[in-house]
mmCIF file of C-alpha atoms in Angstrom:
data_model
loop_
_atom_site.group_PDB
_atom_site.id
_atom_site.type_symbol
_atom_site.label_atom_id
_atom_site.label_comp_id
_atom_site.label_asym_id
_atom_site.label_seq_id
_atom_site.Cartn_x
_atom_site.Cartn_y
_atom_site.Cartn_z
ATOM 1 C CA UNK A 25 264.461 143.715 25.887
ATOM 2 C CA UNK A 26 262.678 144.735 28.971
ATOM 3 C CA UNK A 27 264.789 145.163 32.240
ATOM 4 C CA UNK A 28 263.789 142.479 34.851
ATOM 5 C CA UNK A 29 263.675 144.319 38.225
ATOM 6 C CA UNK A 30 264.754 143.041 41.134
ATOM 7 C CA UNK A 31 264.759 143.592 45.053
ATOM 8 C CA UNK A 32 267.593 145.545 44.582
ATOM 9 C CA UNK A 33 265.818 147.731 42.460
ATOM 10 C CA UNK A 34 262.799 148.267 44.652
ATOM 11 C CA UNK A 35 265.375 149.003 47.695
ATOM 12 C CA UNK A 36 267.552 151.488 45.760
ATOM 13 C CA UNK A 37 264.226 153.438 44.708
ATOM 14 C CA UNK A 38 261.981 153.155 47.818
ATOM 15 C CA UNK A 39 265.316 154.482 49.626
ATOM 16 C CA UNK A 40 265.351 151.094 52.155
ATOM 17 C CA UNK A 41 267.491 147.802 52.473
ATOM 18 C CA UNK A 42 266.877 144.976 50.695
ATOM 19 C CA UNK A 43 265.627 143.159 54.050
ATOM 20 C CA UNK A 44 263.371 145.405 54.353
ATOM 21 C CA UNK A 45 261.943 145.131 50.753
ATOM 22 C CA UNK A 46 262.208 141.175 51.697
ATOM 23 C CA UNK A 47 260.221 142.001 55.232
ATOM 24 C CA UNK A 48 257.514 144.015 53.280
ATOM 25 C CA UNK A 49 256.870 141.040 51.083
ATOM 26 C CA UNK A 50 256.632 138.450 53.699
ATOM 27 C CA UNK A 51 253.922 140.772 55.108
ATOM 28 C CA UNK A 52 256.169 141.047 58.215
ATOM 29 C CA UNK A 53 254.405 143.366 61.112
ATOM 30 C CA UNK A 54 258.223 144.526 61.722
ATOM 31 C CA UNK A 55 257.778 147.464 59.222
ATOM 32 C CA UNK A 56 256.319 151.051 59.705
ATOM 33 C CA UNK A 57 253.271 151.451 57.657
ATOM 34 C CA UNK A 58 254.793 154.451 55.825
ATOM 35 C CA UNK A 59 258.090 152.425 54.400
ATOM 36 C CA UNK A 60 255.765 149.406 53.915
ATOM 37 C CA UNK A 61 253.539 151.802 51.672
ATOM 38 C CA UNK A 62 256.638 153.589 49.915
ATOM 39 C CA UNK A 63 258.453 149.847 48.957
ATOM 40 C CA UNK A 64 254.617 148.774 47.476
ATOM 41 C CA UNK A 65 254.357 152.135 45.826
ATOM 42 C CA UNK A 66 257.555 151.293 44.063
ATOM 43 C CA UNK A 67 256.538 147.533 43.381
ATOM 44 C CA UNK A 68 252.489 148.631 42.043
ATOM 45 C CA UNK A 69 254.509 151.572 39.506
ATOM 46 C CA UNK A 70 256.965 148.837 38.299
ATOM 47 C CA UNK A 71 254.700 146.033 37.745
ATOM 48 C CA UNK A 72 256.807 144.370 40.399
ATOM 49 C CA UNK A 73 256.032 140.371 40.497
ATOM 50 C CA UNK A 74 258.314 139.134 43.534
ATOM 51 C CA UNK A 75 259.945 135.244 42.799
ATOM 52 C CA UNK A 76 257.963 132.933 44.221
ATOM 53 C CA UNK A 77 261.393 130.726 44.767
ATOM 54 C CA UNK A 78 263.447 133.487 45.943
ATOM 55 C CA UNK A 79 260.769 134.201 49.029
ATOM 56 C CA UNK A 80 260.889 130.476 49.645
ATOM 57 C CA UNK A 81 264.133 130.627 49.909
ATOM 58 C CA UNK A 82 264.351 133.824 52.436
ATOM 59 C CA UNK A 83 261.760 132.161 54.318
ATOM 60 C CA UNK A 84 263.063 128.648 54.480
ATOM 61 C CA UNK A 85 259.046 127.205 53.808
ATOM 62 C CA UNK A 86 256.650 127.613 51.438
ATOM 63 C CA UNK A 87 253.039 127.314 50.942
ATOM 64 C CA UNK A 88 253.489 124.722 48.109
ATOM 65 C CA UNK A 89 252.783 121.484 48.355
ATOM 66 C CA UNK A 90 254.208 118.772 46.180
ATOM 67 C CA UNK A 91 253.177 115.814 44.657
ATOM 68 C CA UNK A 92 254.631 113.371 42.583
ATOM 69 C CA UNK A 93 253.032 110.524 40.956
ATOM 70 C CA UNK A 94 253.626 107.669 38.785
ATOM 71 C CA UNK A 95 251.750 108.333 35.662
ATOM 72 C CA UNK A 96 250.191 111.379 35.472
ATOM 73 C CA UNK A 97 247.891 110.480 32.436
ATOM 74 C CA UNK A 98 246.248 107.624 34.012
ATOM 75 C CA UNK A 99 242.620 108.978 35.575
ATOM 76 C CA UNK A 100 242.799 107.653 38.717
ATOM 77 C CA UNK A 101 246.063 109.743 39.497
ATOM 78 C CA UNK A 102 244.330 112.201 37.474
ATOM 79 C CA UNK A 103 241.067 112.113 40.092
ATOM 80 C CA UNK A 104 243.843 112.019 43.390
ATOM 81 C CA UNK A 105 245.076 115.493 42.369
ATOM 82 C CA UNK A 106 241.027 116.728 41.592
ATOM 83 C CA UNK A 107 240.928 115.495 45.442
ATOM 84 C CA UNK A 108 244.249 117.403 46.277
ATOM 85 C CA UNK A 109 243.265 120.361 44.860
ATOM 86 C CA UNK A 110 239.624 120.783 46.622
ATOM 87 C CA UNK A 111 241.571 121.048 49.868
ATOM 88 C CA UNK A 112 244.463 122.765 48.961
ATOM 89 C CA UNK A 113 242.557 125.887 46.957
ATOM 90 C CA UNK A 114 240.743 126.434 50.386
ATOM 91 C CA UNK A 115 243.765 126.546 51.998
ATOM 92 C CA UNK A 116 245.667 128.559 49.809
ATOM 93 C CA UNK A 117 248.396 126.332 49.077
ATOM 94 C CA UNK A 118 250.085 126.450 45.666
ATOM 95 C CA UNK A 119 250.808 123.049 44.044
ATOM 96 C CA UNK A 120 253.805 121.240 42.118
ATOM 97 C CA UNK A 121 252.764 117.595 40.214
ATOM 98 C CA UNK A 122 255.558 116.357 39.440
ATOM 99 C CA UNK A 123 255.657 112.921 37.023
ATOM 100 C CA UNK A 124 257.804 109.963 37.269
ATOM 101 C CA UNK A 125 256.405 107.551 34.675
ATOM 102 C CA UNK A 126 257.312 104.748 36.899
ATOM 103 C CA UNK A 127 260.831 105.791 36.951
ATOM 104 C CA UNK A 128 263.255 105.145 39.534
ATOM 105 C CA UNK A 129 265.855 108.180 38.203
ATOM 106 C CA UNK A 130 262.662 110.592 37.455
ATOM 107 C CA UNK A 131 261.349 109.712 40.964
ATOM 108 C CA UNK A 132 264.619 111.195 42.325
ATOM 109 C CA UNK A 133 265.053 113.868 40.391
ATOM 110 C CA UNK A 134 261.728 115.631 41.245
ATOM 111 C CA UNK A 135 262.155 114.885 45.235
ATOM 112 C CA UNK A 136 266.157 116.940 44.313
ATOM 113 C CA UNK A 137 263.823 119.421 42.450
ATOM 114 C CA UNK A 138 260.753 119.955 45.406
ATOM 115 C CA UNK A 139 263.601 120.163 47.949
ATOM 116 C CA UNK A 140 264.688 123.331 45.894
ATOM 117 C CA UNK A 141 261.350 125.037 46.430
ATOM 118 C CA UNK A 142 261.409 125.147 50.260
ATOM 119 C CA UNK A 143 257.865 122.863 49.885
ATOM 120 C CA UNK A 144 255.677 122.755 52.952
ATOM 121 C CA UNK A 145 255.061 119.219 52.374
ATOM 122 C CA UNK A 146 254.599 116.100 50.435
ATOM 123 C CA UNK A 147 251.994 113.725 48.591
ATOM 124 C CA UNK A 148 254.128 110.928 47.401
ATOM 125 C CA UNK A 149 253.173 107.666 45.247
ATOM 126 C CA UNK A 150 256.531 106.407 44.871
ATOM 127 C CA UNK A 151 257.779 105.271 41.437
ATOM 128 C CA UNK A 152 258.813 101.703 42.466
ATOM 129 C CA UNK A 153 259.089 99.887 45.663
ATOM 130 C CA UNK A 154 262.448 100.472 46.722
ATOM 131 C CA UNK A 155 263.077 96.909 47.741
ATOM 132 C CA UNK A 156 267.431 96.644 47.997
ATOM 133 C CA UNK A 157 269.033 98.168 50.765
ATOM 134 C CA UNK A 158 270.969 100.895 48.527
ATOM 135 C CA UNK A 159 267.268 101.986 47.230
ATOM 136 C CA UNK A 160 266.414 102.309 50.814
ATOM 137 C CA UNK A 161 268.471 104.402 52.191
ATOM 138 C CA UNK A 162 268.696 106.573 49.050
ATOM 139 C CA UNK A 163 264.533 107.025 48.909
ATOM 140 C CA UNK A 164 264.649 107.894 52.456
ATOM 141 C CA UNK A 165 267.667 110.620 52.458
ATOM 142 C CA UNK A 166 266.289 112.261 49.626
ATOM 143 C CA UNK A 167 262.729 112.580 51.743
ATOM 144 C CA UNK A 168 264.853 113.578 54.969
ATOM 145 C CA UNK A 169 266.470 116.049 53.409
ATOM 146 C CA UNK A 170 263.220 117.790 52.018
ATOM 147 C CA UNK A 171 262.531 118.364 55.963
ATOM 148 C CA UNK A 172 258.577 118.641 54.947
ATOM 149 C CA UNK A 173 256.111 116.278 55.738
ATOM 150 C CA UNK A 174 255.406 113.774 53.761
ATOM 151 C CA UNK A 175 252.034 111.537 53.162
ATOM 152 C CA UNK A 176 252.189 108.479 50.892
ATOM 153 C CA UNK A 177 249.680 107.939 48.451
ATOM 154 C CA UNK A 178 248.013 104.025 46.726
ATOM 155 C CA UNK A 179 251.393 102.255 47.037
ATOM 156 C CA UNK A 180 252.744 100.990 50.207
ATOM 157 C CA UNK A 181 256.234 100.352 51.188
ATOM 158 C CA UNK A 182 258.159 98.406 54.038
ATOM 159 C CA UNK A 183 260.900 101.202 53.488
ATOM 160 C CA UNK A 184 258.569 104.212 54.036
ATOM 161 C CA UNK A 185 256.114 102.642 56.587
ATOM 162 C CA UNK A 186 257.217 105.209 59.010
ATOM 163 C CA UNK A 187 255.309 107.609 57.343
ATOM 164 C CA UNK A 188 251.263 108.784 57.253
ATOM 165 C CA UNK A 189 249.677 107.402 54.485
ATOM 166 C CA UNK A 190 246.202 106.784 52.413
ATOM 167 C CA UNK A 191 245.515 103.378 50.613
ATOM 168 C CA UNK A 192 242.842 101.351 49.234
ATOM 169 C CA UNK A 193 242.594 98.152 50.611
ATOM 170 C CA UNK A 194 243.077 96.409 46.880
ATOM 171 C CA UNK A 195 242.975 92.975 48.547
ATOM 172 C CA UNK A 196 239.932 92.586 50.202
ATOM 173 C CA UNK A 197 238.242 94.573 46.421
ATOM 174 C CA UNK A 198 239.851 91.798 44.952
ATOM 175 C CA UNK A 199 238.875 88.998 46.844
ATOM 176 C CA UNK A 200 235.123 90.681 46.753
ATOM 177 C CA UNK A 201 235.529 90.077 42.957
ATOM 178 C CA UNK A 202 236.602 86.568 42.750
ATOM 179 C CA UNK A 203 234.235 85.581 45.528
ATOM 180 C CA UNK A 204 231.562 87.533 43.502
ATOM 181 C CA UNK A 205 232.309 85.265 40.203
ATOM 182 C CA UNK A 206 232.296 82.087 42.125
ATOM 183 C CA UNK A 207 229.332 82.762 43.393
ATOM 184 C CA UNK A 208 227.888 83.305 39.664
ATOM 185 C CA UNK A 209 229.454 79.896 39.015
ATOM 186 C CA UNK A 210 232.758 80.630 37.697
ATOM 187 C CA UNK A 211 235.599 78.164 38.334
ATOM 188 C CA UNK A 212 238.073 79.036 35.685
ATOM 189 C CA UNK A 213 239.045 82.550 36.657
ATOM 190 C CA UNK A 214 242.386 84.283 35.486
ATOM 191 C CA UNK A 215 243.825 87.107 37.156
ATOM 192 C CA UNK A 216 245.260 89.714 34.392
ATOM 193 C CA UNK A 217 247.738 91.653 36.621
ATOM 194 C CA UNK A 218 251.671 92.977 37.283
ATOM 195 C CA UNK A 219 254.986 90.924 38.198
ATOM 196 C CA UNK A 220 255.169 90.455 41.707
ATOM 197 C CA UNK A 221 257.780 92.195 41.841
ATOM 198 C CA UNK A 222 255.807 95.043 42.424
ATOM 199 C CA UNK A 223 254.052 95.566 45.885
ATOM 200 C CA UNK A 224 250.528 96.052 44.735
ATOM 201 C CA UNK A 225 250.239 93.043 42.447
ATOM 202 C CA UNK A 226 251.368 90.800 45.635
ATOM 203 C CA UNK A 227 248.407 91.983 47.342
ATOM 204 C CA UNK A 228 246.047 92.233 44.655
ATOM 205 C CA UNK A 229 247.019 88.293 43.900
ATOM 206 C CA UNK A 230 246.561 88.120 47.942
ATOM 207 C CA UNK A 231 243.043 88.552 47.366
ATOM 208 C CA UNK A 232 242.492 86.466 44.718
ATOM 209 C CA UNK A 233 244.195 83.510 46.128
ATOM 210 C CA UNK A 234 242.190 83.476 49.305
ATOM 211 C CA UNK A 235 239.111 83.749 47.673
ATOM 212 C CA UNK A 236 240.168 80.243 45.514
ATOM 213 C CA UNK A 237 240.992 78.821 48.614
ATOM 214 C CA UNK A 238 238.097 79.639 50.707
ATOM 215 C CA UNK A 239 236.082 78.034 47.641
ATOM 216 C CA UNK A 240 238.021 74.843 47.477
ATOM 217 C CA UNK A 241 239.190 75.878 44.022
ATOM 218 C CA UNK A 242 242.907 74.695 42.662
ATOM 219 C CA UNK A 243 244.490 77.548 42.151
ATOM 220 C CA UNK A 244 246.278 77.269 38.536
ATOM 221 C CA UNK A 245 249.263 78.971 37.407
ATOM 222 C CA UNK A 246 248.386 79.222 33.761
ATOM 223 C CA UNK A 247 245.512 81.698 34.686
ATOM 224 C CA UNK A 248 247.200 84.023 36.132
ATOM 225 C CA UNK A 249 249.255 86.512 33.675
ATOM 226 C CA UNK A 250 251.680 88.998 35.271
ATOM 227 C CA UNK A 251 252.009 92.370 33.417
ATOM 228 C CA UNK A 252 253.001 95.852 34.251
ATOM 229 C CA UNK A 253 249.350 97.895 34.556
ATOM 230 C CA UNK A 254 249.873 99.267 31.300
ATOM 231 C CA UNK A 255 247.502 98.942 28.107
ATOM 232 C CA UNK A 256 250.224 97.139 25.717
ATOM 233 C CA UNK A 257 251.094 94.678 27.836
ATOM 234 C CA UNK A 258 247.573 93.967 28.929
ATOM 235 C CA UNK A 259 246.255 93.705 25.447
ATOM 236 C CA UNK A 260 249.276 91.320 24.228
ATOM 237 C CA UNK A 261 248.358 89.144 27.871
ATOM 238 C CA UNK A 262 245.185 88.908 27.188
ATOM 239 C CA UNK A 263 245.413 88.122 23.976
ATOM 240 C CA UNK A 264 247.223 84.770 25.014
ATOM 241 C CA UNK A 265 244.489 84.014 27.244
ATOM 242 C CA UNK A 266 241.454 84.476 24.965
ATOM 243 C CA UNK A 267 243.546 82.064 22.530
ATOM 244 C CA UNK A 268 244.066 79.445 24.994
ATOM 245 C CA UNK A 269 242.252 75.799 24.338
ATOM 246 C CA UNK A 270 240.866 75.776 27.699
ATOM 247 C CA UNK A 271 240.878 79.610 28.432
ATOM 248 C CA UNK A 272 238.724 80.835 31.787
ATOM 249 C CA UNK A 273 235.326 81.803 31.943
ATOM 250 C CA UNK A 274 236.125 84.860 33.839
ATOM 251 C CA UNK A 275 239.160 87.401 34.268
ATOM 252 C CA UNK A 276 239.875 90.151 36.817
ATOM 253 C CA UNK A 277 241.800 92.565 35.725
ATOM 254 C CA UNK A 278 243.478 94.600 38.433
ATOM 255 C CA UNK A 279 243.899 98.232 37.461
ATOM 256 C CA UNK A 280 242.001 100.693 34.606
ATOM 257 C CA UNK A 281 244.452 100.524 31.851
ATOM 258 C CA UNK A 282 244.861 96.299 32.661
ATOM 259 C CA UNK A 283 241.419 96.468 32.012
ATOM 260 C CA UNK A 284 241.263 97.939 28.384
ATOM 261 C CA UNK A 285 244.023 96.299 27.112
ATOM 262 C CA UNK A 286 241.858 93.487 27.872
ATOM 263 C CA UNK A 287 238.591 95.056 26.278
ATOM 264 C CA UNK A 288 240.787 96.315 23.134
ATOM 265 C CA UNK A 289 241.630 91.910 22.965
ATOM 266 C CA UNK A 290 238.035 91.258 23.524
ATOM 267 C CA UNK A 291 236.632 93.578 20.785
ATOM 268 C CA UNK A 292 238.966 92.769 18.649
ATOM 269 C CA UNK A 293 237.519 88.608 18.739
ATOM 270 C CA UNK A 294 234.281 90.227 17.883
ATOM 271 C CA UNK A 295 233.342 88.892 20.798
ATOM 272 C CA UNK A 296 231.711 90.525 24.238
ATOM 273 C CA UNK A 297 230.718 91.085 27.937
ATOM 274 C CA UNK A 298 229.522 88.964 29.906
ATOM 275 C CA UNK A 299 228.192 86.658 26.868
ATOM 276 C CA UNK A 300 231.625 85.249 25.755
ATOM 277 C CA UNK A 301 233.365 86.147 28.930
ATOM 278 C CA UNK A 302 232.523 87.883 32.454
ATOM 279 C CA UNK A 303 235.289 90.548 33.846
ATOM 280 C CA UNK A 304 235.610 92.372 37.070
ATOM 281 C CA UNK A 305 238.365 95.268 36.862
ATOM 282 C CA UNK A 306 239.765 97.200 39.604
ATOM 283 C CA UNK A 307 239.060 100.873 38.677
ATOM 284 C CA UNK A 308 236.342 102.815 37.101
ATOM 285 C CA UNK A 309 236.479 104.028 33.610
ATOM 286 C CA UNK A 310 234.829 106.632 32.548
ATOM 287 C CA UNK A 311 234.679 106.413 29.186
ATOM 288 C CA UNK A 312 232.465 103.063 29.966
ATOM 289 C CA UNK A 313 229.780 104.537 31.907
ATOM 290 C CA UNK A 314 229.246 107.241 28.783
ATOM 291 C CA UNK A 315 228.452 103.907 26.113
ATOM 292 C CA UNK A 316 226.568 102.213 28.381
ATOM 293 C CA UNK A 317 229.234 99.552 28.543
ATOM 294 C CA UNK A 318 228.007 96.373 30.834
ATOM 295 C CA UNK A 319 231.686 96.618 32.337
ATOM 296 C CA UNK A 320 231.802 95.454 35.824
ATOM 297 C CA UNK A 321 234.498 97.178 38.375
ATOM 298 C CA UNK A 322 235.242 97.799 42.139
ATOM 299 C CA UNK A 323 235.241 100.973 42.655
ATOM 300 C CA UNK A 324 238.103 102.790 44.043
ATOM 301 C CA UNK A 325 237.385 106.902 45.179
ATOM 302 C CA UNK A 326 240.787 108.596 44.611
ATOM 303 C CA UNK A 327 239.217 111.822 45.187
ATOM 304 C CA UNK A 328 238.620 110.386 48.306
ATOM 305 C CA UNK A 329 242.543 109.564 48.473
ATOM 306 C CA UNK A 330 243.574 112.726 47.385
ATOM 307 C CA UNK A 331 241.107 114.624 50.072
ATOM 308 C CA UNK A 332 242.010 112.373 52.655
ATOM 309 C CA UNK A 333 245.852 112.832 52.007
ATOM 310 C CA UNK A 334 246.389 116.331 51.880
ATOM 311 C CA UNK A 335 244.115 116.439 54.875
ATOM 312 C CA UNK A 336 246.746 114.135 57.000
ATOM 313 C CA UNK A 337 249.369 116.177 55.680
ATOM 314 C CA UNK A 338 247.843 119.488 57.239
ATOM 315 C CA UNK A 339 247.312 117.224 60.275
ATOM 316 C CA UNK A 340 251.507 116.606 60.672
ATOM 317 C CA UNK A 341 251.596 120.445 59.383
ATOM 318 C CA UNK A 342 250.117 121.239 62.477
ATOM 319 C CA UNK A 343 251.277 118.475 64.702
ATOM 320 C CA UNK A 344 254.674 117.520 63.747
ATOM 321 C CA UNK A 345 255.308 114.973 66.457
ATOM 322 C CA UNK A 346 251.654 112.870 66.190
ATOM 323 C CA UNK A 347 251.717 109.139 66.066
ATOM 324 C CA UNK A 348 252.062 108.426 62.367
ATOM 325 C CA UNK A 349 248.477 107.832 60.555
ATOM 326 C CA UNK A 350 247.758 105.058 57.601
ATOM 327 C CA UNK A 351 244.490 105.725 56.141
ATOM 328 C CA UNK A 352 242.760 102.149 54.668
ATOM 329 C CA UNK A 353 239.362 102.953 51.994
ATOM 330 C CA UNK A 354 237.134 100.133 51.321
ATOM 331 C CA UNK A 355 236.760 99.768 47.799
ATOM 332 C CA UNK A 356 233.175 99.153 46.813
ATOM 333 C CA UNK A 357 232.017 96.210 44.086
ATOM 334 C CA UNK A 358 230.146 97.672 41.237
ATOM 335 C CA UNK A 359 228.566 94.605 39.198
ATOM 336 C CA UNK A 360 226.568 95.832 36.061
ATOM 337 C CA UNK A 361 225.766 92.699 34.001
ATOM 338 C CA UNK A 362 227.288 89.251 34.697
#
């Protein structure tokens, strides 16, 4: 096997210290031109590659910037780090994603892991909303301790609202949607969302209960089906409701994968949209645009997020001590057939 050489290598052969070889490779102005050529002499002849940890480490920063998110093969997460990365390549930043499948322990783990790479700072979407007292103080410790900036991303939190963050404002799209249906004549419209135990599914139901009451519409219980934003569940929810006796004439369903579960039910009844039944989902989907489909969706631009994150994080980069920054995007509806 092939020795791996170290800086102690390069120092013994270029005839210098190993601070030096550390100097040279932080580009440090401190060394004379003729030892700074001698130590990358040694390096080029060796094939050299310096650890990108260990000069974290000797510098106590980084140019990395971390980001964790919930569920990495979801698209709109997917499009955030597209937005991340537009910014970041011009700025010469190397990135870490880091996944936490909507996983308290996995959500730690990675913040114990970035705080091992020195990062320069932080895109967060946390993993759950860190709602007791012991989650609290735990989240926030492990962010302290990264001493990097940090920028939350789609979810908010009471615990972390001292921090800059980027988010859509999901209950105003929502209300857009239901008063969009009740315009089109719709008064039996279900909601197809999470527990609200979760943050964003209180607002998102927000929206959709102001719009019912604006419209003088009873607001009933058995239309509204609480999830978790995940296909299965969806599909096995809305099941249920296309079964009922007296089942809506509309749904919204309040995120992408909400929103095929739902499609996956409908297809399956041999039935369609908007002839058997009229849907607004939060999120576009891709793969819907390329059939044709006549789905109907408010439009969120995580690119947009992701740009308009990593930008505030250069912003507290720069100026550490700034009044801290939340970011609200308008969605936008987009109706295709109802």
């Amino acid at each position: 096997m092939q020795k791996e050489f170290t800086i102690n290598d390069i120092a013994k052969e270029a005839r210098v210290s190993k601070a030096t070889v550390s100097r040279v490779l932080n580009d440090s102005a401190s060394v004379k031109p003729e030892t700074k050529a001698r130590v990358l002499k040694v390096m080029a002849d060796w094939h050299f590659t310096p650890s990108t940890v260990a000069r974290n480490l000797s510098r106590q920063s980084s140019n990395t910037i971390g980001i964790i998110v919930p569920d990495i093969d979801n698209p709109f997460f997917g499009e955030i780090f597209r937005g991340v990365a537009e910014i970041a390549d011009a700025g010469n930043y190397t990135l870490i994603c880091c996944n936490s499948d909507d996983n308290l322990e996995k959500d730690q783990k990675a913040l114990t892991m970035l705080k091992g790479h020195r990062i320069r700072g932080l895109l967060y979407t946390p993993a759950v909303d860190y709602t007791t007292k012991e989650q609290q103080a735990e989240i926030n410790k492990l962010l302290q301790e990264l001493n990097a900036p940090v920028v939350i991303m789609d979810r908010r939190s009471g615990s972390l609202s001292g921090y800059d963050g980027v988010f859509f404002d999901d209950e105003k799209g929502i209300y857009e949607a239901a008063m969009y249906l009740i315009g089109k004549g719709h008064r039996k419209i279900a909601l197809l969302n999470a527990t609200m135990d979760r943050v964003l599914a209180r607002t998102r139901y927000k929206g959709y209960e102001r719009a019912l009451k604006e419209a003088g519409i009873p607001l009933e219980r058995r239309y509204i089906f609480e999830g978790d934003y995940h296909m299965t569940r969806a599909y096995q929810l809305a099941k249920e409701m296309l079964a009922m006796e007296d089942r809506p004439t509309a749904v919204i369903t309040c995120n992408n994968r909400t929103s095929l579960g739902f499609l996956k039910a409908l297809y399956e009844r041999h039935e369609s949209l908007p002839k058997d039944m009229a849907c607004i989902g939060l999120d576009r989907i891709e793969t819907l645009d390329i059939i044709d489909s006549k789905f109907n969706y408010i439009e969120r631009d995580a690119k947009m997020m992701g740009r308009e994150a990593i930008r505030l994080l250069n912003e507290r980069i720069a100026c550490p001590d700034q009044c801290v920054k939340h970011i609200i995007l308008n969605p936008a509806l987009r109706i295709r057939e109802l």
